mmCIF file of C-alpha atoms and ligand atoms in Angstrom:
data_model
loop_
_atom_site.group_PDB
_atom_site.id
_atom_site.type_symbol
_atom_site.label_atom_id
_atom_site.label_comp_id
_atom_site.label_asym_id
_atom_site.label_seq_id
_atom_site.Cartn_x
_atom_site.Cartn_y
_atom_site.Cartn_z
ATOM 1 C CA UNK T 1 -19.430 -25.242 -13.967
ATOM 2 C CA UNK T 2 -17.627 -23.751 -10.985
ATOM 3 C CA UNK T 3 -16.757 -20.054 -10.920
ATOM 4 C CA UNK T 4 -13.291 -19.328 -9.667
ATOM 5 C CA UNK T 5 -11.186 -16.229 -9.150
ATOM 6 C CA UNK T 6 -7.552 -16.795 -10.082
ATOM 7 C CA UNK T 7 -5.201 -14.554 -8.123
ATOM 8 C CA UNK T 8 -2.049 -13.710 -10.102
ATOM 9 C CA UNK T 9 0.931 -12.772 -7.991
ATOM 10 C CA UNK T 10 2.675 -9.373 -8.058
ATOM 11 C CA UNK T 11 6.429 -8.952 -8.281
ATOM 12 C CA UNK T 12 7.003 -12.563 -7.461
ATOM 13 C CA UNK T 13 8.804 -13.600 -10.626
ATOM 14 C CA UNK T 14 12.005 -11.877 -9.561
ATOM 15 C CA UNK T 15 11.993 -13.397 -6.099
ATOM 16 C CA UNK T 16 12.708 -17.080 -6.572
ATOM 17 C CA UNK T 17 13.812 -17.877 -3.031
ATOM 18 C CA UNK T 18 11.022 -15.947 -1.410
ATOM 19 C CA UNK T 19 8.243 -17.586 -3.340
ATOM 20 C CA UNK T 20 6.873 -19.663 -0.478
ATOM 21 C CA UNK T 21 7.042 -16.723 1.903
ATOM 22 C CA UNK T 22 5.303 -14.434 -0.583
ATOM 23 C CA UNK T 23 2.467 -16.885 -1.229
ATOM 24 C CA UNK T 24 1.953 -17.752 2.449
ATOM 25 C CA UNK T 25 1.879 -14.100 3.415
ATOM 26 C CA UNK T 26 -0.517 -13.144 0.623
ATOM 27 C CA UNK T 27 -2.750 -16.128 1.382
ATOM 28 C CA UNK T 28 -2.956 -15.142 5.046
ATOM 29 C CA UNK T 29 -3.775 -11.528 4.124
ATOM 30 C CA UNK T 30 -6.477 -12.595 1.669
ATOM 31 C CA UNK T 31 -8.080 -14.918 4.235
ATOM 32 C CA UNK T 32 -8.035 -12.150 6.796
ATOM 33 C CA UNK T 33 -9.448 -9.492 4.489
ATOM 34 C CA UNK T 34 -12.247 -11.779 3.228
ATOM 35 C CA UNK T 35 -12.912 -13.378 6.611
ATOM 36 C CA UNK T 36 -16.521 -12.170 6.798
ATOM 37 C CA UNK T 37 -17.346 -13.003 3.159
ATOM 38 C CA UNK T 38 -19.640 -15.940 2.553
ATOM 39 C CA UNK T 39 -19.457 -18.691 -0.041
ATOM 40 C CA UNK T 40 -15.722 -18.750 -0.752
ATOM 41 C CA UNK T 41 -13.352 -21.729 -0.829
ATOM 42 C CA UNK T 42 -9.609 -21.220 -1.046
ATOM 43 C CA UNK T 43 -6.724 -23.118 -2.551
ATOM 44 C CA UNK T 44 -3.106 -22.127 -2.415
ATOM 45 C CA UNK T 45 -0.873 -23.376 -5.237
ATOM 46 C CA UNK T 46 2.587 -22.581 -6.578
ATOM 47 C CA UNK T 47 1.356 -20.609 -9.566
ATOM 48 C CA UNK T 48 -1.763 -18.938 -8.207
ATOM 49 C CA UNK T 49 -4.222 -18.717 -5.362
ATOM 50 C CA UNK T 50 -7.674 -19.963 -6.372
ATOM 51 C CA UNK T 51 -10.886 -18.739 -4.787
ATOM 52 C CA UNK T 52 -13.945 -20.798 -5.603
ATOM 53 C CA UNK T 53 -17.192 -18.844 -5.665
ATOM 54 C CA UNK T 54 -20.143 -20.812 -4.265
ATOM 55 C CA UNK T 55 -23.694 -19.642 -5.069
ATOM 56 C CA UNK T 56 -23.851 -17.492 -1.913
ATOM 57 C CA UNK T 57 -20.705 -15.523 -2.834
ATOM 58 C CA UNK T 58 -20.898 -11.817 -3.697
ATOM 59 C CA UNK T 59 -18.655 -11.765 -6.767
ATOM 60 C CA UNK T 60 -18.420 -7.975 -7.153
ATOM 61 C CA UNK T 61 -17.617 -7.306 -3.502
ATOM 62 C CA UNK T 62 -15.031 -10.099 -3.474
ATOM 63 C CA UNK T 63 -13.254 -8.677 -6.519
ATOM 64 C CA UNK T 64 -13.348 -5.152 -5.076
ATOM 65 C CA UNK T 65 -11.807 -6.327 -1.798
ATOM 66 C CA UNK T 66 -9.110 -8.342 -3.569
ATOM 67 C CA UNK T 67 -8.289 -5.213 -5.597
ATOM 68 C CA UNK T 68 -7.149 -3.554 -2.367
ATOM 69 C CA UNK T 69 -4.755 -6.262 -1.205
ATOM 70 C CA UNK T 70 -1.056 -5.535 -1.858
ATOM 71 C CA UNK T 71 0.834 -8.279 -3.697
ATOM 72 C CA UNK T 72 -1.868 -9.142 -6.237
ATOM 73 C CA UNK T 73 -1.027 -8.253 -9.795
ATOM 74 C CA UNK T 74 -4.355 -9.136 -11.390
ATOM 75 C CA UNK T 75 -7.415 -11.287 -10.997
ATOM 76 C CA UNK T 76 -9.177 -13.447 -13.566
ATOM 77 C CA UNK T 77 -12.766 -14.403 -13.135
ATOM 78 C CA UNK T 78 -12.888 -17.926 -14.549
ATOM 79 C CA UNK T 79 -14.906 -21.041 -15.064
ATOM 80 C CA UNK T 80 -13.366 -24.242 -13.789
ATOM 81 C CA UNK T 81 -14.364 -27.257 -15.899
ATOM 82 C CA UNK T 82 -13.318 -30.831 -16.662
ATOM 83 C CA UNK T 83 -10.286 -31.063 -18.849
ATOM 84 C CA UNK T 84 -12.124 -32.055 -22.009
ATOM 85 C CA UNK T 85 -12.573 -29.987 -25.117
ATOM 86 C CA UNK T 86 -16.352 -29.999 -24.984
ATOM 87 C CA UNK T 87 -16.565 -28.621 -21.447
ATOM 88 C CA UNK T 88 -13.916 -26.010 -22.305
ATOM 89 C CA UNK T 89 -15.858 -24.946 -25.412
ATOM 90 C CA UNK T 90 -19.153 -24.634 -23.526
ATOM 91 C CA UNK T 91 -17.506 -22.485 -20.826
ATOM 92 C CA UNK T 92 -15.841 -20.322 -23.488
ATOM 93 C CA UNK T 93 -19.130 -19.681 -25.238
ATOM 94 C CA UNK T 94 -20.841 -18.843 -21.936
ATOM 95 C CA UNK T 95 -18.199 -16.189 -21.216
ATOM 96 C CA UNK T 96 -18.414 -14.696 -24.712
ATOM 97 C CA UNK T 97 -22.181 -14.475 -24.418
ATOM 98 C CA UNK T 98 -21.887 -12.881 -21.001
ATOM 99 C CA UNK T 99 -19.359 -10.173 -21.904
ATOM 100 C CA UNK T 100 -20.035 -9.772 -25.640
ATOM 101 C CA UNK T 101 -16.646 -8.427 -26.826
ATOM 102 C CA UNK T 102 -16.623 -7.034 -30.394
ATOM 103 C CA UNK T 103 -13.768 -9.401 -31.301
ATOM 104 C CA UNK T 104 -11.779 -12.023 -29.426
ATOM 105 C CA UNK T 105 -9.168 -14.726 -29.680
ATOM 106 C CA UNK T 106 -8.358 -17.810 -27.627
ATOM 107 C CA UNK T 107 -4.989 -18.187 -25.897
ATOM 108 C CA UNK T 108 -4.200 -21.629 -24.578
ATOM 109 C CA UNK T 109 -1.672 -22.608 -21.925
ATOM 110 C CA UNK T 110 -1.141 -26.307 -21.373
ATOM 111 C CA UNK T 111 0.400 -26.907 -17.946
ATOM 112 C CA UNK T 112 -0.763 -30.506 -18.335
ATOM 113 C CA UNK T 113 1.136 -31.971 -21.277
ATOM 114 C CA UNK T 114 -0.900 -35.196 -21.131
ATOM 115 C CA UNK T 115 -3.901 -33.293 -22.476
ATOM 116 C CA UNK T 116 -4.493 -34.957 -25.865
ATOM 117 C CA UNK T 117 -4.809 -31.755 -27.922
ATOM 118 C CA UNK T 118 -1.962 -29.300 -28.422
ATOM 119 C CA UNK T 119 -2.479 -25.591 -27.773
ATOM 120 C CA UNK T 120 -3.123 -24.697 -31.398
ATOM 121 C CA UNK T 121 -5.730 -27.444 -31.902
ATOM 122 C CA UNK T 122 -7.432 -26.591 -28.600
ATOM 123 C CA UNK T 123 -7.743 -22.931 -29.654
ATOM 124 C CA UNK T 124 -9.107 -23.755 -33.094
ATOM 125 C CA UNK T 125 -11.602 -26.329 -31.721
ATOM 126 C CA UNK T 126 -12.897 -23.774 -29.222
ATOM 127 C CA UNK T 127 -13.013 -21.110 -31.952
ATOM 128 C CA UNK T 128 -14.951 -23.414 -34.273
ATOM 129 C CA UNK T 129 -17.464 -24.353 -31.584
ATOM 130 C CA UNK T 130 -18.092 -20.761 -30.478
ATOM 131 C CA UNK T 131 -18.372 -19.368 -34.014
ATOM 132 C CA UNK T 132 -20.881 -22.060 -34.913
ATOM 133 C CA UNK T 133 -22.952 -20.849 -31.930
ATOM 134 C CA UNK T 134 -23.052 -17.187 -33.035
ATOM 135 C CA UNK T 135 -20.131 -15.947 -30.964
ATOM 136 C CA UNK T 136 -18.598 -12.582 -32.013
ATOM 137 C CA UNK T 137 -15.889 -12.757 -34.709
ATOM 138 C CA UNK T 138 -12.323 -13.777 -33.995
ATOM 139 C CA UNK T 139 -9.449 -11.332 -34.546
ATOM 140 C CA UNK T 140 -6.107 -12.954 -33.884
ATOM 141 C CA UNK T 141 -4.117 -9.705 -34.261
ATOM 142 C CA UNK T 142 -5.952 -7.067 -32.252
ATOM 143 C CA UNK T 143 -8.804 -8.677 -30.372
ATOM 144 C CA UNK T 144 -10.854 -6.642 -27.921
ATOM 145 C CA UNK T 145 -10.778 -9.528 -25.465
ATOM 146 C CA UNK T 146 -8.595 -12.580 -24.973
ATOM 147 C CA UNK T 147 -10.122 -15.834 -23.844
ATOM 148 C CA UNK T 148 -7.516 -17.466 -21.630
ATOM 149 C CA UNK T 149 -7.663 -21.225 -21.372
ATOM 150 C CA UNK T 150 -5.333 -22.916 -18.932
ATOM 151 C CA UNK T 151 -5.326 -26.699 -18.926
ATOM 152 C CA UNK T 152 -4.004 -28.147 -15.691
ATOM 153 C CA UNK T 153 -3.972 -31.703 -14.281
ATOM 154 C CA UNK T 154 -6.957 -30.980 -12.033
ATOM 155 C CA UNK T 155 -9.086 -29.395 -14.776
ATOM 156 C CA UNK T 156 -9.255 -26.383 -17.069
ATOM 157 C CA UNK T 157 -9.643 -22.706 -16.225
ATOM 158 C CA UNK T 158 -11.362 -20.514 -18.787
ATOM 159 C CA UNK T 159 -11.449 -16.754 -18.304
ATOM 160 C CA UNK T 160 -12.237 -13.670 -20.329
ATOM 161 C CA UNK T 161 -12.305 -10.809 -17.887
ATOM 162 C CA UNK T 162 -9.372 -9.619 -15.851
ATOM 163 C CA UNK T 163 -9.235 -7.050 -13.081
ATOM 164 C CA UNK T 164 -6.133 -5.114 -12.082
ATOM 165 C CA UNK T 165 -4.633 -5.608 -8.625
ATOM 166 C CA UNK T 166 -2.543 -3.214 -6.551
ATOM 167 C CA UNK T 167 0.739 -4.917 -7.432
ATOM 168 C CA UNK T 168 3.642 -4.747 -4.998
ATOM 169 C CA UNK T 169 4.261 -7.174 -2.171
ATOM 170 C CA UNK T 170 2.034 -8.832 0.425
ATOM 171 C CA UNK T 171 1.772 -6.660 3.485
ATOM 172 C CA UNK T 172 4.289 -7.507 6.182
ATOM 173 C CA UNK T 173 6.597 -9.353 3.862
ATOM 174 C CA UNK T 174 9.171 -6.556 3.777
ATOM 175 C CA UNK T 175 9.132 -5.704 7.480
ATOM 176 C CA UNK T 176 7.964 -2.758 9.517
ATOM 177 C CA UNK T 177 8.600 0.949 9.068
ATOM 178 C CA UNK T 178 8.049 3.791 11.516
ATOM 179 C CA UNK T 179 6.170 6.376 9.475
ATOM 180 C CA UNK T 180 5.857 10.034 10.400
ATOM 181 C CA UNK T 181 2.196 10.835 9.985
ATOM 182 C CA UNK T 182 0.912 14.396 10.070
ATOM 183 C CA UNK T 183 -2.659 15.381 9.371
ATOM 184 C CA UNK T 184 -1.697 16.660 5.905
ATOM 185 C CA UNK T 185 -2.221 15.276 2.421
ATOM 186 C CA UNK T 186 1.192 13.786 1.772
ATOM 187 C CA UNK T 187 2.006 11.454 4.619
ATOM 188 C CA UNK T 188 -1.171 9.301 4.319
ATOM 189 C CA UNK T 189 -0.304 8.793 0.638
ATOM 190 C CA UNK T 190 3.220 7.844 1.693
ATOM 191 C CA UNK T 191 1.698 5.269 4.086
ATOM 192 C CA UNK T 192 -0.304 3.791 1.240
ATOM 193 C CA UNK T 193 2.763 3.502 -0.990
ATOM 194 C CA UNK T 194 4.698 1.804 1.797
ATOM 195 C CA UNK T 195 1.878 -0.653 2.450
ATOM 196 C CA UNK T 196 1.739 -1.480 -1.250
ATOM 197 C CA UNK T 197 5.401 -2.290 -1.070
ATOM 198 C CA UNK T 198 4.705 -4.917 1.570
ATOM 199 C CA UNK T 199 5.789 -2.743 4.509
ATOM 200 C CA UNK T 200 3.828 -2.703 7.732
ATOM 201 C CA UNK T 201 3.304 0.884 8.774
ATOM 202 C CA UNK T 202 3.650 1.964 12.374
ATOM 203 C CA UNK T 203 2.389 5.575 12.593
ATOM 204 C CA UNK T 204 4.280 8.185 14.623
ATOM 205 C CA UNK T 205 2.796 11.623 15.240
ATOM 206 C CA UNK T 206 4.134 14.724 17.020
ATOM 207 C CA UNK T 207 1.468 16.660 18.885
ATOM 208 C CA UNK T 208 1.979 20.087 20.421
ATOM 209 C CA UNK T 209 -1.073 20.851 22.517
ATOM 210 C CA UNK T 210 -2.355 23.458 23.220
ATOM 211 C CA UNK T 211 -0.791 24.946 20.063
ATOM 212 C CA UNK T 212 -2.248 22.111 18.015
ATOM 213 C CA UNK T 213 -5.737 20.904 18.781
ATOM 214 C CA UNK T 214 -6.554 17.430 20.004
ATOM 215 C CA UNK T 215 -9.005 17.146 17.098
ATOM 216 C CA UNK T 216 -6.045 16.267 14.900
ATOM 217 C CA UNK T 217 -5.891 12.903 16.659
ATOM 218 C CA UNK T 218 -9.401 12.076 15.473
ATOM 219 C CA UNK T 219 -8.319 13.082 12.034
ATOM 220 C CA UNK T 220 -5.354 10.683 12.190
ATOM 221 C CA UNK T 221 -7.592 7.897 13.444
ATOM 222 C CA UNK T 222 -9.983 8.510 10.555
ATOM 223 C CA UNK T 223 -7.100 8.474 8.064
ATOM 224 C CA UNK T 224 -5.784 5.216 9.492
ATOM 225 C CA UNK T 225 -9.271 3.677 9.397
ATOM 226 C CA UNK T 226 -9.348 4.402 5.664
ATOM 227 C CA UNK T 227 -5.891 2.840 5.329
ATOM 228 C CA UNK T 228 -7.134 -0.191 7.270
ATOM 229 C CA UNK T 229 -8.418 -1.540 3.970
ATOM 230 C CA UNK T 230 -4.780 -2.149 3.055
ATOM 231 C CA UNK T 231 -3.394 -2.788 6.545
ATOM 232 C CA UNK T 232 -6.108 -4.011 8.867
ATOM 233 C CA UNK T 233 -4.308 -3.023 12.050
ATOM 234 C CA UNK T 234 -2.082 0.050 12.428
ATOM 235 C CA UNK T 235 -0.403 1.174 15.624
ATOM 236 C CA UNK T 236 -0.505 4.907 16.211
ATOM 237 C CA UNK T 237 1.980 6.544 18.572
ATOM 238 C CA UNK T 238 1.512 10.139 19.630
ATOM 239 C CA UNK T 239 4.625 11.917 20.916
ATOM 240 C CA UNK T 240 4.132 14.908 23.249
ATOM 241 C CA UNK T 241 6.207 17.507 21.442
ATOM 242 C CA UNK T 242 5.212 20.784 23.134
ATOM 243 C CA UNK T 243 8.132 21.164 25.559
ATOM 244 C CA UNK T 244 10.690 20.463 22.852
ATOM 245 C CA UNK T 245 9.090 22.915 20.515
ATOM 246 C CA UNK T 246 8.942 25.620 23.186
ATOM 247 C CA UNK T 247 12.603 25.094 23.963
ATOM 248 C CA UNK T 248 13.511 25.394 20.294
ATOM 249 C CA UNK T 249 11.662 28.676 19.971
ATOM 250 C CA UNK T 250 13.269 30.027 23.118
ATOM 251 C CA UNK T 251 16.879 29.235 22.167
ATOM 252 C CA UNK T 252 17.168 28.935 18.383
ATOM 253 C CA UNK T 253 17.205 31.873 15.921
ATOM 254 C CA UNK T 254 14.026 31.906 13.898
ATOM 255 C CA UNK T 255 15.393 30.900 10.454
ATOM 256 C CA UNK T 256 16.794 27.668 11.955
ATOM 257 C CA UNK T 257 13.733 26.725 14.011
ATOM 258 C CA UNK T 258 12.187 24.418 11.421
ATOM 259 C CA UNK T 259 15.505 22.699 10.709
ATOM 260 C CA UNK T 260 16.147 22.033 14.391
ATOM 261 C CA UNK T 261 12.561 20.994 14.936
ATOM 262 C CA UNK T 262 12.812 18.420 12.194
ATOM 263 C CA UNK T 263 16.156 17.179 13.520
ATOM 264 C CA UNK T 264 14.459 16.659 16.889
ATOM 265 C CA UNK T 265 11.602 14.836 15.158
ATOM 266 C CA UNK T 266 14.060 12.495 13.473
ATOM 267 C CA UNK T 267 15.951 11.861 16.708
ATOM 268 C CA UNK T 268 12.674 10.926 18.333
ATOM 269 C CA UNK T 269 11.732 8.821 15.314
ATOM 270 C CA UNK T 270 14.972 6.876 15.677
ATOM 271 C CA UNK T 271 14.267 6.312 19.365
ATOM 272 C CA UNK T 272 10.742 5.192 18.435
ATOM 273 C CA UNK T 273 12.048 2.933 15.678
ATOM 274 C CA UNK T 274 14.328 1.206 18.224
ATOM 275 C CA UNK T 275 11.534 0.921 20.763
ATOM 276 C CA UNK T 276 9.032 -0.545 18.303
ATOM 277 C CA UNK T 277 11.597 -2.605 16.381
ATOM 278 C CA UNK T 278 11.323 -0.890 13.014
ATOM 279 C CA UNK T 279 14.517 -1.065 10.923
ATOM 280 C CA UNK T 280 13.595 2.068 8.943
ATOM 281 C CA UNK T 281 11.811 5.410 9.153
ATOM 282 C CA UNK T 282 9.541 6.943 6.495
ATOM 283 C CA UNK T 283 8.150 10.402 5.778
ATOM 284 C CA UNK T 284 5.866 12.082 3.249
ATOM 285 C CA UNK T 285 8.550 14.528 2.123
ATOM 286 C CA UNK T 286 8.881 15.490 -1.549
ATOM 287 C CA UNK T 287 12.006 17.188 -2.859
ATOM 288 C CA UNK T 288 11.575 20.924 -3.199
ATOM 289 C CA UNK T 289 8.009 21.087 -1.911
ATOM 290 C CA UNK T 290 8.789 23.414 1.020
ATOM 291 C CA UNK T 291 11.861 25.035 2.580
ATOM 292 C CA UNK T 292 12.567 22.024 4.790
ATOM 293 C CA UNK T 293 12.563 19.729 1.765
ATOM 294 C CA UNK T 294 15.422 21.170 -0.286
ATOM 295 C CA UNK T 295 18.346 18.791 -0.712
ATOM 296 C CA UNK T 296 20.464 20.881 1.666
ATOM 297 C CA UNK T 297 17.697 20.783 4.261
ATOM 298 C CA UNK T 298 17.175 17.084 3.879
ATOM 299 C CA UNK T 299 20.905 16.519 4.352
ATOM 300 C CA UNK T 300 21.108 18.672 7.484
ATOM 301 C CA UNK T 301 17.996 17.044 8.937
ATOM 302 C CA UNK T 302 19.114 13.563 7.979
ATOM 303 C CA UNK T 303 22.515 13.969 9.662
ATOM 304 C CA UNK T 304 21.109 13.087 13.100
ATOM 305 C CA UNK T 305 20.373 9.457 12.263
ATOM 306 C CA UNK T 306 21.908 6.473 10.516
ATOM 307 C CA UNK T 307 18.547 4.844 9.998
ATOM 308 C CA UNK T 308 17.399 4.451 6.421
ATOM 309 C CA UNK T 309 14.723 7.041 5.689
ATOM 310 C CA UNK T 310 12.208 6.047 3.065
ATOM 311 C CA UNK T 311 10.560 8.916 1.215
ATOM 312 C CA UNK T 312 8.116 7.271 -1.150
ATOM 313 C CA UNK T 313 6.917 10.637 -2.472
ATOM 314 C CA UNK T 314 10.393 12.121 -2.983
ATOM 315 C CA UNK T 315 9.842 12.668 -6.706
ATOM 316 C CA UNK T 316 6.057 12.949 -6.869
ATOM 317 C CA UNK T 317 4.238 16.076 -8.023
ATOM 318 C CA UNK T 318 1.737 17.548 -5.607
ATOM 319 C CA UNK T 319 -1.030 17.053 -8.185
ATOM 320 C CA UNK T 320 -0.341 13.358 -8.514
ATOM 321 C CA UNK T 321 -0.168 13.022 -4.712
ATOM 322 C CA UNK T 322 -3.583 14.691 -4.480
ATOM 323 C CA UNK T 323 -4.935 12.379 -7.165
ATOM 324 C CA UNK T 324 -3.805 9.314 -5.224
ATOM 325 C CA UNK T 325 -5.157 10.779 -1.962
ATOM 326 C CA UNK T 326 -8.550 11.125 -3.637
ATOM 327 C CA UNK T 327 -8.428 7.609 -5.061
ATOM 328 C CA UNK T 328 -7.613 5.974 -1.748
ATOM 329 C CA UNK T 329 -10.059 8.164 0.166
ATOM 330 C CA UNK T 330 -7.764 10.111 2.505
ATOM 331 C CA UNK T 331 -7.990 13.478 0.738
ATOM 332 C CA UNK T 332 -11.320 14.600 2.204
ATOM 333 C CA UNK T 333 -10.044 13.866 5.705
ATOM 334 C CA UNK T 334 -6.672 15.527 5.129
ATOM 335 C CA UNK T 335 -8.207 18.825 4.027
ATOM 336 C CA UNK T 336 -10.246 19.211 7.202
ATOM 337 C CA UNK T 337 -8.848 22.361 8.809
ATOM 338 C CA UNK T 338 -6.123 21.711 11.339
ATOM 339 C CA UNK T 339 -2.931 23.167 12.685
ATOM 340 C CA UNK T 340 0.246 21.170 12.408
ATOM 341 C CA UNK T 341 3.175 21.920 14.665
ATOM 342 C CA UNK T 342 5.123 22.765 11.506
ATOM 343 C CA UNK T 343 2.664 25.431 10.399
ATOM 344 C CA UNK T 344 1.978 26.974 13.809
ATOM 345 C CA UNK T 345 5.581 27.912 14.402
ATOM 346 C CA UNK T 346 6.497 28.431 10.758
ATOM 347 C CA UNK T 347 9.138 31.190 10.571
ATOM 348 C CA UNK T 348 8.640 34.031 8.112
ATOM 349 C CA UNK T 349 11.959 33.335 6.457
ATOM 350 C CA UNK T 350 13.032 29.738 6.952
ATOM 351 C CA UNK T 351 16.544 28.832 5.914
ATOM 352 C CA UNK T 352 16.398 26.969 2.613
ATOM 353 C CA UNK T 353 20.034 25.855 2.789
ATOM 354 C CA UNK T 354 20.662 25.172 6.479
ATOM 355 C CA UNK T 355 24.121 23.917 7.410
ATOM 356 C CA UNK T 356 24.887 21.021 9.731
ATOM 357 C CA UNK T 357 27.521 22.978 11.712
ATOM 358 C CA UNK T 358 25.103 25.856 12.297
ATOM 359 C CA UNK T 359 22.359 23.489 13.403
ATOM 360 C CA UNK T 360 24.752 21.801 15.839
ATOM 361 C CA UNK T 361 25.836 25.183 17.185
ATOM 362 C CA UNK T 362 22.260 26.179 18.017
ATOM 363 C CA UNK T 363 21.442 22.793 19.473
ATOM 364 C CA UNK T 364 24.352 23.200 21.888
ATOM 365 C CA UNK T 365 22.486 26.157 23.410
ATOM 366 C CA UNK T 366 20.090 23.945 25.311
ATOM 367 C CA UNK T 367 19.978 20.506 26.902
ATOM 368 C CA UNK T 368 17.548 18.670 24.694
ATOM 369 C CA UNK T 369 18.448 15.045 25.495
ATOM 370 C CA UNK T 370 16.326 14.807 28.684
ATOM 371 C CA UNK T 371 13.409 16.396 26.837
ATOM 372 C CA UNK T 372 13.616 13.752 24.120
ATOM 373 C CA UNK T 373 13.769 10.956 26.689
ATOM 374 C CA UNK T 374 10.773 12.344 28.513
ATOM 375 C CA UNK T 375 8.817 12.651 25.254
ATOM 376 C CA UNK T 376 9.540 9.059 24.243
ATOM 377 C CA UNK T 377 8.613 7.774 27.684
ATOM 378 C CA UNK T 378 5.257 9.542 27.447
ATOM 379 C CA UNK T 379 4.521 8.490 23.884
ATOM 380 C CA UNK T 380 1.152 6.791 23.564
ATOM 381 C CA UNK T 381 0.417 3.507 21.835
ATOM 382 C CA UNK T 382 -2.960 2.753 20.329
ATOM 383 C CA UNK T 383 -4.212 0.289 17.728
ATOM 384 C CA UNK T 384 -6.462 1.438 14.899
ATOM 385 C CA UNK T 385 -8.091 -1.599 13.356
ATOM 386 C CA UNK T 386 -10.932 -2.658 11.118
ATOM 387 C CA UNK T 387 -11.829 -5.583 13.342
ATOM 388 C CA UNK T 388 -14.950 -3.913 14.691
ATOM 389 C CA UNK T 389 -16.308 -3.346 11.150
HETATM 390 P P1 ATP M 1 2.008 16.383 4.934
HETATM 391 O O1 ATP M 1 0.976 16.737 3.939
HETATM 392 O O2 ATP M 1 2.250 14.917 5.040
HETATM 393 O O3 ATP M 1 1.768 17.025 6.255
HETATM 394 P P2 ATP M 1 3.676 18.523 4.125
HETATM 395 O O4 ATP M 1 3.804 18.744 2.685
HETATM 396 O O5 ATP M 1 2.730 19.350 4.894
HETATM 397 O O6 ATP M 1 3.358 16.976 4.374
HETATM 398 P P3 ATP M 1 5.693 19.012 6.095
HETATM 399 O O7 ATP M 1 4.676 19.576 7.010
HETATM 400 O O8 ATP M 1 6.959 19.725 5.909
HETATM 401 O O9 ATP M 1 5.149 18.699 4.653
HETATM 402 O O10 ATP M 1 6.052 17.583 6.602
HETATM 403 C C1 ATP M 1 6.865 16.715 5.875
HETATM 404 C C2 ATP M 1 6.753 15.345 6.503
HETATM 405 O O11 ATP M 1 7.150 15.376 7.868
HETATM 406 C C3 ATP M 1 5.324 14.836 6.524
HETATM 407 O O12 ATP M 1 4.956 14.222 5.332
HETATM 408 C C4 ATP M 1 5.378 13.858 7.687
HETATM 409 O O13 ATP M 1 5.964 12.635 7.282
HETATM 410 C C5 ATP M 1 6.321 14.555 8.652
HETATM 411 N N1 ATP M 1 5.576 15.396 9.618
HETATM 412 C C6 ATP M 1 5.298 16.710 9.584
HETATM 413 N N2 ATP M 1 4.594 17.100 10.669
HETATM 414 C C7 ATP M 1 4.430 15.994 11.430
HETATM 415 C C8 ATP M 1 3.790 15.720 12.679
HETATM 416 N N3 ATP M 1 3.176 16.661 13.388
HETATM 417 N N4 ATP M 1 3.837 14.464 13.135
HETATM 418 C C9 ATP M 1 4.443 13.484 12.434
HETATM 419 N N5 ATP M 1 5.053 13.670 11.271
HETATM 420 C C10 ATP M 1 5.045 14.915 10.759
HETATM 421 MG MG1 MG M 2 2.416 18.880 7.053
#
């Protein structure tokens, strides 16, 4: 009997036209992620992707890795057998003996209508065989486990155990987004949510040396290395932000400094998005979290660009963001001490309801356009990838 992992697709059902694209993209991502794994054979079909496990395969590691690939809804670990009732029954019993559920029931799907037995008869034959071989009792109403039997033209798949996937879309399927990445807790979680949604993240960071230390760059690299398990290659751009920040603090009244700083960040992000061909920008902002994230602030900051700004954490509680950060493994890196340009220059009393006209008035006090151009020209470009692992 062959062991096979059946990969069930994520949000594919609603995307009729994109089916081929979705499957091709997911297949490519799976092959890439599992490229160093031994003993696997792949098959791409309309309904599922099948991964055959040869004796040298590491089943646990394969399932763990698949659990980190966006676009997979769930995985079933199955036996693949000939499409005859005896082989199906033997495989079913083997699975019940392996996992020993307290109760179970068989659920049959017949994609191959030429199979001589109907679904009901197949289920009762399998039930009869297993019960006569001391399998646990059947409970058709509330079983602890469901034995899924899928009869297809090429054979039958029998599975008992399922593993959850990440859901969402295959990475890259929904395009590329320029994501503002600080060294904090929120923005790495935002990156993860974007990746899960099939978006390729291109990371954009504002550095203000010597006010912020260069160690933050190592922190960002470490964060992106953790995120490499979802996106194996991330480009990181570091924008030299010191001159702009100094100008802001020279010309702008203190309560408006953060607002103007964030407007400058977004202007630069738009320039970066054009340069790196990203149709959208993303941030780790959450409504109400700090002064610059009130609705009025977001509006005044947003007014400098027409680009769509994705804020995956807009409505998330800090506690749930922290929980996710811990689950994906970025939390421990994010809490390493560091100074962000936002915290270094944080005014004592930031404006919580800044107005667009006021912001424009203060911005007219200095010539910022050449500073932005200079910053974009000197922005670095580096690739953080898992290829060396
Ligand atoms: P985070 O934990 O992601 O730093 P935060 O709660 O500290 O978020 P802010 O510092 O106000 O909030 O930043 C809000 C968002 O602005 C961040 O999530 C990030 O997307 C972006 N941002 C802030 N500082 C920087 C920076 N130095 N470089 C790039 N993006 C930044
Ligand atoms: Mg921050």
